[in-house]
PDB file of C-alpha atoms in Angstrom:
ATOM      1  CA  MET Z   1      -6.698  -8.383 -11.227  1.00 86.00           C
ATOM      2  CA  ASN Z   2      -7.409 -12.097 -11.441  1.00 91.00           C
ATOM      3  CA  PRO Z   3      -5.449 -14.711  -9.429  1.00 93.00           C
ATOM      4  CA  GLU Z   4      -3.479 -15.816 -12.509  1.00 92.00           C
ATOM      5  CA  GLN Z   5      -2.193 -12.293 -13.192  1.00 93.00           C
ATOM      6  CA  TYR Z   6      -1.373 -11.685  -9.540  1.00 96.00           C
ATOM      7  CA  ASN Z   7       2.241 -12.066  -8.298  1.00 95.00           C
ATOM      8  CA  TYR Z   8       3.489 -11.150 -11.775  1.00 96.00           C
ATOM      9  CA  ALA Z   9       7.191 -11.678 -12.585  1.00 94.00           C
ATOM     10  CA  HIS Z  10       7.274  -8.550 -14.738  1.00 95.00           C
ATOM     11  CA  PHE Z  11       5.491  -5.241 -14.232  1.00 95.00           C
ATOM     12  CA  PRO Z  12       2.261  -5.430 -16.294  1.00 93.00           C
ATOM     13  CA  GLU Z  13       2.117  -3.329 -19.457  1.00 91.00           C
ATOM     14  CA  ASP Z  14      -1.430  -2.197 -18.660  1.00 89.00           C
ATOM     15  CA  MET Z  15      -0.158  -0.797 -15.311  1.00 86.00           C
ATOM     16  CA  GLN Z  16      -3.231  -2.309 -13.584  1.00 88.00           C
ATOM     17  CA  ALA Z  17      -5.310   0.438 -15.199  1.00 89.00           C
ATOM     18  CA  ALA Z  18      -8.529  -1.560 -14.712  1.00 90.00           C
ATOM     19  CA  ASP Z  19      -7.904  -1.897 -10.948  1.00 93.00           C
ATOM     20  CA  PHE Z  20      -7.250   1.830 -10.582  1.00 93.00           C
ATOM     21  CA  SER Z  21     -10.356   2.823 -12.564  1.00 94.00           C
ATOM     22  CA  ALA Z  22     -12.551   0.315 -10.669  1.00 96.00           C
ATOM     23  CA  PHE Z  23     -11.406   1.459  -7.222  1.00 97.00           C
ATOM     24  CA  PRO Z  24     -13.840   4.409  -6.765  1.00 96.00           C
ATOM     25  CA  ASN Z  25     -16.762   2.060  -7.458  1.00 96.00           C
ATOM     26  CA  ILE Z  26     -15.987  -0.739  -4.978  1.00 97.00           C
ATOM     27  CA  LEU Z  27     -16.261  -1.121  -1.184  1.00 97.00           C
ATOM     28  CA  HIS Z  28     -17.728   2.223  -0.185  1.00 97.00           C
ATOM     29  CA  ALA Z  29     -17.412   3.816   3.245  1.00 97.00           C
ATOM     30  CA  GLY Z  30     -20.208   2.513   5.460  1.00 97.00           C
ATOM     31  CA  THR Z  31     -20.235  -0.967   3.930  1.00 97.00           C
ATOM     32  CA  ASP Z  32     -18.786  -4.175   5.426  1.00 98.00           C
ATOM     33  CA  ALA Z  33     -15.009  -4.562   5.093  1.00 98.00           C
ATOM     34  CA  PRO Z  34     -13.827  -7.856   3.563  1.00 98.00           C
ATOM     35  CA  ASP Z  35     -12.371 -10.166   6.188  1.00 98.00           C
ATOM     36  CA  GLY Z  36      -9.632 -12.661   5.472  1.00 96.00           C
ATOM     37  CA  VAL Z  37      -6.932 -14.909   6.905  1.00 97.00           C
ATOM     38  CA  LEU Z  38      -3.304 -13.793   6.771  1.00 98.00           C
ATOM     39  CA  VAL Z  39      -0.066 -15.120   8.260  1.00 98.00           C
ATOM     40  CA  ASN Z  40       1.695 -12.996  10.867  1.00 98.00           C
ATOM     41  CA  ALA Z  41       5.311 -12.749   9.644  1.00 97.00           C
ATOM     42  CA  ALA Z  42       6.680 -12.552  13.196  1.00 96.00           C
ATOM     43  CA  THR Z  43       4.831 -15.507  14.711  1.00 97.00           C
ATOM     44  CA  GLY Z  44       3.811 -17.620  11.701  1.00 96.00           C
ATOM     45  CA  ALA Z  45       0.278 -17.721  13.147  1.00 98.00           C
ATOM     46  CA  GLU Z  46      -2.837 -17.324  11.023  1.00 98.00           C
ATOM     47  CA  GLU Z  47      -4.783 -14.208  11.931  1.00 98.00           C
ATOM     48  CA  ARG Z  48      -7.985 -12.579  10.678  1.00 98.00           C
ATOM     49  CA  LEU Z  49      -8.333  -8.874  10.007  1.00 98.00           C
ATOM     50  CA  SER Z  50     -11.457  -9.010  12.195  1.00 98.00           C
ATOM     51  CA  ASP Z  51      -9.286 -10.209  15.138  1.00 97.00           C
ATOM     52  CA  TYR Z  52      -7.817  -6.696  15.020  1.00 98.00           C
ATOM     53  CA  TRP Z  53     -10.797  -4.519  14.143  1.00 97.00           C
ATOM     54  CA  SER Z  54     -13.042  -6.201  16.742  1.00 97.00           C
ATOM     55  CA  LYS Z  55     -10.917  -4.446  19.408  1.00 95.00           C
ATOM     56  CA  GLY Z  56     -11.192  -0.946  17.951  1.00 93.00           C
ATOM     57  CA  PRO Z  57     -10.536   1.063  14.791  1.00 96.00           C
ATOM     58  CA  LEU Z  58      -7.973  -0.634  12.520  1.00 98.00           C
ATOM     59  CA  ILE Z  59      -5.650   1.016   9.991  1.00 97.00           C
ATOM     60  CA  ILE Z  60      -4.738  -1.379   7.173  1.00 98.00           C
ATOM     61  CA  GLU Z  61      -1.893  -0.450   4.866  1.00 97.00           C
ATOM     62  CA  PHE Z  62      -1.289  -2.655   1.822  1.00 97.00           C
ATOM     63  CA  GLY Z  63       2.105  -2.757   0.164  1.00 96.00           C
ATOM     64  CA  SER Z  64       5.423  -4.380  -0.656  1.00 96.00           C
ATOM     65  CA  ALA Z  65       9.104  -3.473  -0.604  1.00 95.00           C
ATOM     66  CA  THR Z  66       8.895  -2.155  -4.152  1.00 93.00           C
TER      67      THR Z  66
ATOM     68  CA  MET S   1      10.627   4.368  10.418  1.00 58.00           C
ATOM     69  CA  PRO S   2       7.756   4.594   7.932  1.00 75.00           C
ATOM     70  CA  ALA S   3       5.424   7.540   8.577  1.00 80.00           C
ATOM     71  CA  LEU S   4       2.473   5.302   9.428  1.00 91.00           C
ATOM     72  CA  ASP S   5       4.424   3.563  12.207  1.00 92.00           C
ATOM     73  CA  ALA S   6       4.765   6.871  14.032  1.00 93.00           C
ATOM     74  CA  LEU S   7       1.075   7.571  13.525  1.00 93.00           C
ATOM     75  CA  ALA S   8       0.135   4.058  14.704  1.00 93.00           C
ATOM     76  CA  ALA S   9       2.238   4.491  17.865  1.00 92.00           C
ATOM     77  CA  GLU S  10       0.682   7.878  18.538  1.00 93.00           C
ATOM     78  CA  PHE S  11      -2.905   6.621  18.267  1.00 93.00           C
ATOM     79  CA  GLU S  12      -2.357   3.215  19.879  1.00 93.00           C
ATOM     80  CA  PRO S  13      -3.160   4.489  23.407  1.00 92.00           C
ATOM     81  CA  ALA S  14      -6.503   5.682  22.019  1.00 91.00           C
ATOM     82  CA  GLY S  15      -7.336   2.083  21.069  1.00 93.00           C
ATOM     83  CA  VAL S  16      -6.441   2.263  17.366  1.00 95.00           C
ATOM     84  CA  SER S  17      -4.632  -0.772  15.973  1.00 96.00           C
ATOM     85  CA  SER S  18      -2.663  -0.934  12.784  1.00 97.00           C
ATOM     86  CA  VAL S  19      -1.404  -3.661  10.458  1.00 97.00           C
ATOM     87  CA  PHE S  20       0.597  -3.891   7.238  1.00 97.00           C
ATOM     88  CA  VAL S  21      -0.630  -6.410   4.668  1.00 98.00           C
ATOM     89  CA  TYR S  22       2.247  -7.692   2.541  1.00 98.00           C
ATOM     90  CA  THR S  23       1.182  -8.128  -1.082  1.00 98.00           C
ATOM     91  CA  GLN S  24       2.865  -9.184  -4.317  1.00 97.00           C
ATOM     92  CA  GLU S  25       5.954  -7.127  -5.173  1.00 97.00           C
ATOM     93  CA  ALA S  26       4.511  -4.191  -7.109  1.00 96.00           C
ATOM     94  CA  HIS S  27       7.698  -3.625  -9.132  1.00 96.00           C
ATOM     95  CA  PRO S  28       9.555  -6.942  -9.152  1.00 96.00           C
ATOM     96  CA  GLY S  29      13.235  -6.641 -10.024  1.00 94.00           C
ATOM     97  CA  ASP S  30      16.646  -7.988  -9.198  1.00 91.00           C
ATOM     98  CA  ASN S  31      16.525  -7.007  -5.498  1.00 93.00           C
ATOM     99  CA  TRP S  32      12.908  -8.031  -4.830  1.00 95.00           C
ATOM    100  CA  PRO S  33      11.734 -10.578  -7.442  1.00 95.00           C
ATOM    101  CA  HIS S  34       8.185 -11.937  -7.615  1.00 96.00           C
ATOM    102  CA  HIS S  35       7.457 -14.658  -5.045  1.00 97.00           C
ATOM    103  CA  SER S  36       8.313 -18.219  -6.081  1.00 96.00           C
ATOM    104  CA  GLY S  37       6.081 -19.696  -3.369  1.00 97.00           C
ATOM    105  CA  PHE S  38       4.432 -18.849  -0.049  1.00 97.00           C
ATOM    106  CA  GLU S  39       7.602 -19.571   1.990  1.00 97.00           C
ATOM    107  CA  HIS S  40       9.531 -17.159  -0.243  1.00 97.00           C
ATOM    108  CA  LYS S  41       6.800 -14.558   0.265  1.00 98.00           C
ATOM    109  CA  LEU S  42       7.022 -15.040   4.051  1.00 98.00           C
ATOM    110  CA  ASP S  43      10.823 -14.649   3.936  1.00 97.00           C
ATOM    111  CA  ALA S  44      10.514 -11.536   1.770  1.00 97.00           C
ATOM    112  CA  ALA S  45       8.024 -10.040   4.240  1.00 97.00           C
ATOM    113  CA  ARG S  46      10.442 -10.680   7.128  1.00 97.00           C
ATOM    114  CA  LYS S  47      13.315  -9.107   5.179  1.00 96.00           C
ATOM    115  CA  PHE S  48      11.064  -6.136   4.411  1.00 95.00           C
ATOM    116  CA  VAL S  49      10.258  -5.724   8.141  1.00 96.00           C
ATOM    117  CA  ASP S  50      13.982  -5.750   9.011  1.00 93.00           C
ATOM    118  CA  GLU S  51      15.176  -3.471   6.225  1.00 92.00           C
ATOM    119  CA  CYS S  52      12.392  -0.910   6.609  1.00 90.00           C
ATOM    120  CA  SER S  53      12.025  -1.147  10.431  1.00 90.00           C
ATOM    121  CA  ILE S  54       8.275  -1.651  10.279  1.00 92.00           C
ATOM    122  CA  HIS S  55       6.836  -1.865  13.796  1.00 93.00           C
ATOM    123  CA  ARG S  56       3.239  -2.734  12.929  1.00 95.00           C
ATOM    124  CA  PRO S  57       2.216  -6.408  12.674  1.00 97.00           C
ATOM    125  CA  MET S  58       3.230  -7.623   9.195  1.00 97.00           C
ATOM    126  CA  LEU S  59       0.471  -9.866   7.838  1.00 98.00           C
ATOM    127  CA  VAL S  60       1.292 -11.910   4.766  1.00 98.00           C
ATOM    128  CA  ASP S  61      -1.441 -12.492   2.197  1.00 98.00           C
ATOM    129  CA  THR S  62      -1.814 -15.714   0.182  1.00 97.00           C
ATOM    130  CA  LEU S  63       0.402 -16.140  -2.874  1.00 97.00           C
ATOM    131  CA  ASP S  64      -2.462 -15.146  -5.179  1.00 96.00           C
ATOM    132  CA  GLY S  65      -3.428 -12.169  -3.007  1.00 97.00           C
ATOM    133  CA  GLU S  66      -6.853 -13.257  -1.727  1.00 97.00           C
ATOM    134  CA  VAL S  67      -7.243 -10.396   0.762  1.00 98.00           C
ATOM    135  CA  HIS S  68      -5.420  -7.837  -1.383  1.00 98.00           C
ATOM    136  CA  ARG S  69      -7.673  -8.584  -4.358  1.00 97.00           C
ATOM    137  CA  ALA S  70     -10.789  -8.427  -2.161  1.00 97.00           C
ATOM    138  CA  TYR S  71      -9.796  -4.820  -1.389  1.00 98.00           C
ATOM    139  CA  GLY S  72      -9.120  -3.858  -5.012  1.00 97.00           C
ATOM    140  CA  ALA S  73      -5.473  -4.974  -5.411  1.00 96.00           C
ATOM    141  CA  LEU S  74      -3.975  -1.485  -5.660  1.00 96.00           C
ATOM    142  CA  PRO S  75      -0.295  -1.317  -4.694  1.00 95.00           C
ATOM    143  CA  ASN S  76      -0.283   1.210  -1.852  1.00 94.00           C
ATOM    144  CA  MET S  77      -3.799   1.611  -0.438  1.00 96.00           C
ATOM    145  CA  SER S  78      -4.869   2.387   3.100  1.00 97.00           C
ATOM    146  CA  TRP S  79      -8.138   1.694   4.836  1.00 98.00           C
ATOM    147  CA  ILE S  80      -9.602   2.306   8.279  1.00 98.00           C
ATOM    148  CA  ILE S  81     -12.151  -0.212   9.549  1.00 98.00           C
ATOM    149  CA  SER S  82     -14.485   0.351  12.511  1.00 97.00           C
ATOM    150  CA  ARG S  83     -14.916  -1.965  15.489  1.00 96.00           C
ATOM    151  CA  THR S  84     -18.089  -3.297  13.848  1.00 96.00           C
ATOM    152  CA  GLY S  85     -16.261  -4.048  10.589  1.00 98.00           C
ATOM    153  CA  LYS S  86     -17.513  -1.060   8.568  1.00 98.00           C
ATOM    154  CA  ILE S  87     -15.267   0.840   6.172  1.00 98.00           C
ATOM    155  CA  LEU S  88     -14.596   4.337   7.566  1.00 97.00           C
ATOM    156  CA  TYR S  89     -11.776   5.475   5.296  1.00 98.00           C
ATOM    157  CA  LYS S  90     -10.656   4.271   1.887  1.00 98.00           C
ATOM    158  CA  ALA S  91      -7.750   5.679  -0.117  1.00 97.00           C
ATOM    159  CA  ASP S  92      -6.036   4.410  -3.240  1.00 96.00           C
ATOM    160  CA  TRP S  93      -2.740   5.812  -1.930  1.00 95.00           C
ATOM    161  CA  THR S  94      -1.267   5.823   1.584  1.00 95.00           C
ATOM    162  CA  ASP S  95      -1.137   9.394   2.863  1.00 95.00           C
ATOM    163  CA  PRO S  96      -0.409   9.781   6.607  1.00 95.00           C
ATOM    164  CA  ARG S  97      -1.830  13.311   6.451  1.00 96.00           C
ATOM    165  CA  THR S  98      -5.396  12.295   5.617  1.00 97.00           C
ATOM    166  CA  ILE S  99      -5.182   9.158   7.785  1.00 97.00           C
ATOM    167  CA  ARG S 100      -4.349  11.448  10.726  1.00 96.00           C
ATOM    168  CA  GLN S 101      -7.368  13.610   9.899  1.00 97.00           C
ATOM    169  CA  ALA S 102      -9.582  10.529   9.828  1.00 97.00           C
ATOM    170  CA  LEU S 103      -8.199   9.280  13.180  1.00 96.00           C
ATOM    171  CA  GLU S 104      -8.750  12.688  14.775  1.00 96.00           C
ATOM    172  CA  GLN S 105     -12.329  12.582  13.492  1.00 96.00           C
ATOM    173  CA  ILE S 106     -12.822   9.088  14.975  1.00 95.00           C
ATOM    174  CA  GLY S 107     -11.408  10.311  18.320  1.00 93.00           C
ATOM    175  CA  TYR S 108     -13.783  13.278  18.262  1.00 95.00           C
ATOM    176  CA  GLU S 109     -16.758  10.982  17.629  1.00 95.00           C
ATOM    177  CA  ILE S 110     -15.798   8.700  20.542  1.00 92.00           C
ATOM    178  CA  ASP S 111     -15.412  11.694  22.872  1.00 93.00           C
ATOM    179  CA  GLU S 112     -18.751  13.175  21.838  1.00 97.00           C
ATOM    180  CA  LYS S 113     -20.535   9.851  22.361  1.00 95.00           C
ATOM    181  CA  ARG S 114     -18.916   9.485  25.787  1.00 94.00           C
ATOM    182  CA  GLY S 115     -20.165  12.964  26.579  1.00 97.00           C
ATOM    183  CA  GLY S 116     -23.694  11.817  25.809  1.00 97.00           C
ATOM    184  CA  ALA S 117     -24.133  13.370  22.339  1.00 97.00           C
ATOM    185  CA  HIS S 118     -26.372  11.634  19.818  1.00 97.00           C
ATOM    186  CA  MET S 119     -24.238  11.147  16.714  1.00 97.00           C
ATOM    187  CA  THR S 120     -25.332  10.308  13.191  1.00 96.00           C
ATOM    188  CA  SER S 121     -23.248   9.300  10.152  1.00 95.00           C
ATOM    189  CA  TYR S 122     -23.105  11.232   6.905  1.00 96.00           C
ATOM    190  CA  TYR S 123     -21.426  10.176   3.662  1.00 96.00           C
ATOM    191  CA  MET S 124     -18.497  12.107   2.199  1.00 95.00           C
ATOM    192  CA  GLU S 125     -15.982  11.686  -0.612  1.00 94.00           C
ATOM    193  CA  THR S 126     -12.893  13.852  -1.063  1.00 95.00           C
ATOM    194  CA  LEU S 127     -10.140  14.119  -3.664  1.00 96.00           C
ATOM    195  CA  PRO S 128      -6.999  15.296  -1.842  1.00 96.00           C
ATOM    196  CA  GLN S 129      -3.632  15.924  -3.489  1.00 96.00           C
ATOM    197  CA  ARG S 130      -0.160  14.778  -2.457  1.00 94.00           C
ATOM    198  CA  PRO S 131       3.310  15.762  -3.637  1.00 92.00           C
ATOM    199  CA  ASN S 132       4.509  13.360  -6.327  1.00 91.00           C
ATOM    200  CA  SER S 133       7.990  13.831  -7.754  1.00 90.00           C
ATOM    201  CA  THR S 134       8.622  11.658 -10.826  1.00 88.00           C
ATOM    202  CA  GLU S 135      12.361  11.801 -10.179  1.00 88.00           C
ATOM    203  CA  GLU S 136      12.046  10.638  -6.592  1.00 89.00           C
ATOM    204  CA  PHE S 137       9.658   7.864  -7.664  1.00 91.00           C
ATOM    205  CA  MET S 138      12.075   6.656 -10.349  1.00 91.00           C
ATOM    206  CA  GLN S 139      15.025   6.941  -7.959  1.00 91.00           C
ATOM    207  CA  GLY S 140      13.076   4.797  -5.469  1.00 91.00           C
ATOM    208  CA  LEU S 141      12.463   2.139  -8.128  1.00 93.00           C
ATOM    209  CA  LEU S 142      16.195   2.135  -8.946  1.00 92.00           C
ATOM    210  CA  ASP S 143      17.411   2.081  -5.328  1.00 91.00           C
ATOM    211  CA  ILE S 144      14.909  -0.429  -3.963  1.00 93.00           C
ATOM    212  CA  GLY S 145      13.883  -2.643  -6.866  1.00 93.00           C
ATOM    213  CA  GLY S 146      16.918  -2.230  -9.091  1.00 92.00           C
ATOM    214  CA  PRO S 147      17.313  -1.188 -12.746  1.00 91.00           C
ATOM    215  CA  ARG S 148      14.853  -3.802 -14.046  1.00 92.00           C
ATOM    216  CA  SER S 149      12.061  -2.371 -11.864  1.00 94.00           C
ATOM    217  CA  ALA S 150      12.689   1.102 -13.296  1.00 93.00           C
ATOM    218  CA  HIS S 151      12.937  -0.025 -16.919  1.00 93.00           C
ATOM    219  CA  GLU S 152       9.832  -2.232 -16.776  1.00 94.00           C
ATOM    220  CA  PHE S 153       7.833   0.700 -15.396  1.00 94.00           C
ATOM    221  CA  LEU S 154       8.993   2.825 -18.351  1.00 94.00           C
ATOM    222  CA  ASP S 155       8.256  -0.087 -20.730  1.00 93.00           C
ATOM    223  CA  ALA S 156       4.661  -0.068 -19.470  1.00 93.00           C
ATOM    224  CA  ILE S 157       4.268   3.669 -20.119  1.00 93.00           C
ATOM    225  CA  ALA S 158       5.919   3.215 -23.526  1.00 93.00           C
ATOM    226  CA  ALA S 159       3.334   0.516 -24.344  1.00 92.00           C
ATOM    227  CA  GLY S 160       0.710   3.292 -24.173  1.00 90.00           C
ATOM    228  CA  PRO S 161      -0.276   5.762 -26.891  1.00 91.00           C
ATOM    229  CA  GLY S 162       2.809   7.975 -26.432  1.00 90.00           C
ATOM    230  CA  GLY S 163       5.202   5.138 -27.288  1.00 92.00           C
ATOM    231  CA  GLU S 164       8.878   5.102 -26.398  1.00 91.00           C
ATOM    232  CA  GLN S 165       9.029   8.822 -27.188  1.00 92.00           C
ATOM    233  CA  ALA S 166       6.909   9.507 -24.112  1.00 90.00           C
ATOM    234  CA  VAL S 167       9.584   8.042 -21.828  1.00 91.00           C
ATOM    235  CA  ALA S 168      12.747   8.861 -23.820  1.00 91.00           C
ATOM    236  CA  GLN S 169      13.929  11.496 -21.342  1.00 90.00           C
ATOM    237  CA  MET S 170      13.151   9.362 -18.295  1.00 90.00           C
ATOM    238  CA  ARG S 171      14.887   6.392 -19.925  1.00 91.00           C
ATOM    239  CA  GLU S 172      18.068   8.469 -20.379  1.00 90.00           C
ATOM    240  CA  TRP S 173      17.763   9.719 -16.811  1.00 89.00           C
ATOM    241  CA  VAL S 174      17.449   6.166 -15.454  1.00 89.00           C
ATOM    242  CA  ILE S 175      20.351   4.860 -17.524  1.00 89.00           C
ATOM    243  CA  ALA S 176      22.554   7.768 -16.422  1.00 88.00           C
ATOM    244  CA  ARG S 177      21.719   7.218 -12.763  1.00 83.00           C
ATOM    245  CA  HIS S 178      22.101   3.485 -12.984  1.00 76.00           C
ATOM    246  CA  GLU S 179      25.509   3.699 -14.631  1.00 70.00           C
ATOM    247  CA  GLU S 180      26.889   6.736 -12.852  1.00 62.00           C
ATOM    248  CA  LYS S 181      25.104   6.323  -9.507  1.00 57.00           C
ATOM    249  CA  PRO S 182      24.765  10.085  -8.957  1.00 51.00           C
ATOM    250  CA  THR S 183      22.554  11.438  -6.194  1.00 55.00           C
ATOM    251  CA  LEU S 184      19.523  13.591  -6.832  1.00 52.00           C
ATOM    252  CA  PRO S 185      20.411  17.303  -6.893  1.00 50.00           C
ATOM    253  CA  ASP S 186      18.095  18.018  -3.940  1.00 53.00           C
ATOM    254  CA  SER S 187      19.196  15.080  -1.747  1.00 44.00           C
ATOM    255  CA  PRO S 188      21.605  15.779   1.142  1.00 40.00           C
TER     256      PRO S 188
END
């Protein structure tokens, strides 16, 4: 999904089919996890995923209310 | 409490950390519309934490989903990353059952290494199954997102080769539940 399609106002008619079919072919076990900066909702501070995983195994769940 | 919160609490003493990355709203509707800006997204994430009692750190992605897209942008994925930043577990759907199995495996590996064993990695893929009730899914869309979330999901299926006929029964079901607000037959 490209940045323009992201944060859609209406559920996409293609149901993100391309993202689902691409998933088995990206980011395999054993390869480097993408790092990135996110904002902690509780503190408002910027944090990196690597701040967490550098201390031990990290479970990352992605999702939203809906 | 979401199932993964319990799992995170259980494995925390073993040194496992856990975060939730807040993405776009997968099924925007009247209750949870798409985000009008980053501040709105931050507010929505805080509301989500309160309403769903999520105890893991809630990390909010950029408005255009930089981190989410880097991981494939699927709506409900889970990953486990090692201390050296390697992917250990990758699933296109969050299933506490297989996450637990993966964490038990990681614990076993740590114990063996501490005991002096020489360990070596091997590569594995699996294709597990999970229960998936269409009615419960649609009820969730109605209860959480609102009627628009449910109808737009059916619109997307109807845009496929089966057309509106493919969703006619579900459409009636949604309309009946929306208007009459009945409970599912198997709910308490």
